[in-house]
GROMACS .gro file of C-alpha atoms in nm:
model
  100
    1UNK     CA    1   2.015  -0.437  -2.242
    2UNK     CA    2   1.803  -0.705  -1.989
    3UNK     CA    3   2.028  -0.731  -1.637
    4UNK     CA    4   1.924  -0.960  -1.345
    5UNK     CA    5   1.900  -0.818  -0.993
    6UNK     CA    6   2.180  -0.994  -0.945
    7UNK     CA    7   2.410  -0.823  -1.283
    8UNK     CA    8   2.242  -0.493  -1.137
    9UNK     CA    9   2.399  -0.530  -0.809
   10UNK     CA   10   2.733  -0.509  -1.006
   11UNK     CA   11   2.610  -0.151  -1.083
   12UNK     CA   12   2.618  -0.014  -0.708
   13UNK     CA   13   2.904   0.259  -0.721
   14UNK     CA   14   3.142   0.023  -0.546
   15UNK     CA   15   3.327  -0.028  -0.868
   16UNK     CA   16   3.462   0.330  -0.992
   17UNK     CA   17   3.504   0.163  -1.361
   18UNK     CA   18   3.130   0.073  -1.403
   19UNK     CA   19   2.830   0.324  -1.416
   20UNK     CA   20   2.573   0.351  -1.147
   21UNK     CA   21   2.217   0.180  -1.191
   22UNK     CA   22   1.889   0.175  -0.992
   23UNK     CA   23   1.560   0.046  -1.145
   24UNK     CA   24   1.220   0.181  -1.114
   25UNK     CA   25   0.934   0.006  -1.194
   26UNK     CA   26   1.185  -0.226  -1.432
   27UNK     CA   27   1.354   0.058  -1.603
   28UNK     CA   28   1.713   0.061  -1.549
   29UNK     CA   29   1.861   0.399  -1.543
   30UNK     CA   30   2.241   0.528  -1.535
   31UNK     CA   31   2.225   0.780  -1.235
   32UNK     CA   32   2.646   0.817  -1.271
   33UNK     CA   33   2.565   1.169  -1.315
   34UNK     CA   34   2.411   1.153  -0.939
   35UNK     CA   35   2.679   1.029  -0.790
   36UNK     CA   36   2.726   1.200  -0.496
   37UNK     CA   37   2.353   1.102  -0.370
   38UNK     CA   38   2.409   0.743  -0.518
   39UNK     CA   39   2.746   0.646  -0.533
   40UNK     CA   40   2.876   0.521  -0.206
   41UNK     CA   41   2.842   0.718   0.142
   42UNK     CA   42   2.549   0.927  -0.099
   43UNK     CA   43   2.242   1.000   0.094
   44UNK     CA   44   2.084   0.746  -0.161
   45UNK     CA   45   2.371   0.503  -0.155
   46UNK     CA   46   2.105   0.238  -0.062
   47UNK     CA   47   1.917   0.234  -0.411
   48UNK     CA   48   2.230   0.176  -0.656
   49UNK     CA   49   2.263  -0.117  -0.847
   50UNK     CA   50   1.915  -0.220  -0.695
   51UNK     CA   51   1.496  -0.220  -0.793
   52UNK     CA   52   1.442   0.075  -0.545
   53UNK     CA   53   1.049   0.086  -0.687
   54UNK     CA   54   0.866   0.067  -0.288
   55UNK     CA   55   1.116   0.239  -0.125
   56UNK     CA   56   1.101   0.506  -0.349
   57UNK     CA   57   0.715   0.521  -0.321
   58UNK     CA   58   0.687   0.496   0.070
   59UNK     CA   59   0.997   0.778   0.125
   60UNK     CA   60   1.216   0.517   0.214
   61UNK     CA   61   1.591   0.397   0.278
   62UNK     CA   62   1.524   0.106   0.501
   63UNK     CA   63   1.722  -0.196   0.324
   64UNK     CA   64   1.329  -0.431   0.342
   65UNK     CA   65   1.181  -0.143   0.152
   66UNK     CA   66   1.431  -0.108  -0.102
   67UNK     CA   67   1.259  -0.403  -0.385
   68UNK     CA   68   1.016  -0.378  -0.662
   69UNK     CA   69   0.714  -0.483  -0.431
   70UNK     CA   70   0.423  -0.283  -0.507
   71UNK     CA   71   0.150  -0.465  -0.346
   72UNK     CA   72   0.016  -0.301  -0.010
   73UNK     CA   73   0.142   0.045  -0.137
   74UNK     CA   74  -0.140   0.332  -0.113
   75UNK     CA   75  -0.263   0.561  -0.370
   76UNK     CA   76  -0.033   0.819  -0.257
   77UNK     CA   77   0.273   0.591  -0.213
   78UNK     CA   78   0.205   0.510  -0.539
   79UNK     CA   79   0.138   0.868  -0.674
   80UNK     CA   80   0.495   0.929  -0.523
   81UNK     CA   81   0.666   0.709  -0.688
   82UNK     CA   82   0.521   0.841  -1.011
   83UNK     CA   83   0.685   1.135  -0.918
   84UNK     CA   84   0.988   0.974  -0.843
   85UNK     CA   85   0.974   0.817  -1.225
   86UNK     CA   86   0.912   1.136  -1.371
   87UNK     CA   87   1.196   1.301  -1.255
   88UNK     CA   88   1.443   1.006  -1.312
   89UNK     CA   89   1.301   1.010  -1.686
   90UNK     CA   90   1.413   1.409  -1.689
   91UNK     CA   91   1.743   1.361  -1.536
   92UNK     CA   92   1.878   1.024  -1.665
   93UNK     CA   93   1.940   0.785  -1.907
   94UNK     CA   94   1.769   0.457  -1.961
   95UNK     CA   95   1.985   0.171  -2.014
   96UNK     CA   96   1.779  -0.116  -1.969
   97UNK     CA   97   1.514  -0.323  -1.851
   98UNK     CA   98   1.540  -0.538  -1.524
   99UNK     CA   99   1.489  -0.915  -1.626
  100UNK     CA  100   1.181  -1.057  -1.433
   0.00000   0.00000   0.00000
């Protein structure tokens, strides 16, 4: 399945019939099972249905951050967000690839 940021932002928790989605680095992932972190009021609210790549790297929930913006990011930012990948690839499903 190939969404548009826009379809993905149909995928933010708001909707109890619909899964939960956030993409990293263009991988779509169904973090339903997360839903207390993700799904609305969640701690991570701010990432569902969205490309959460940067803010994930630079350990962040400001709304500017939350986009799939790499560029400026340092070796570190970007050695977290490899971490953040690897985890989502342990704990949940892919569903889909964000159109570009």
């Amino acid at each position: 399945m190939e969404l548009t940021a826009q379809q993905l932002g149909a995928f933010d928790g708001t909707d109890p019939s619909k899964p939960i989605y956030v993409s990293i680095r263009g991988t779509i992932y169904d973090v339903s099972s997360g839903k207390g972190f993700y799904g609305p009021g969640g701690s991570y609210a701010v990432f569902a249905g969205r490309e959460a790549s940067r803010a994930l790297g630079k350990m962040s929930k400001s709304e500017e951050d939350v986009n799939g913006n790499l560029d400026g990011l340092s070796e570190k930012e970007m050695g977290v967000l490899e971490d953040w990948e690897k985890k989502f690839q342990a704990k949940y499903p892919v569903v889909g690839r964000l159109a570009s």
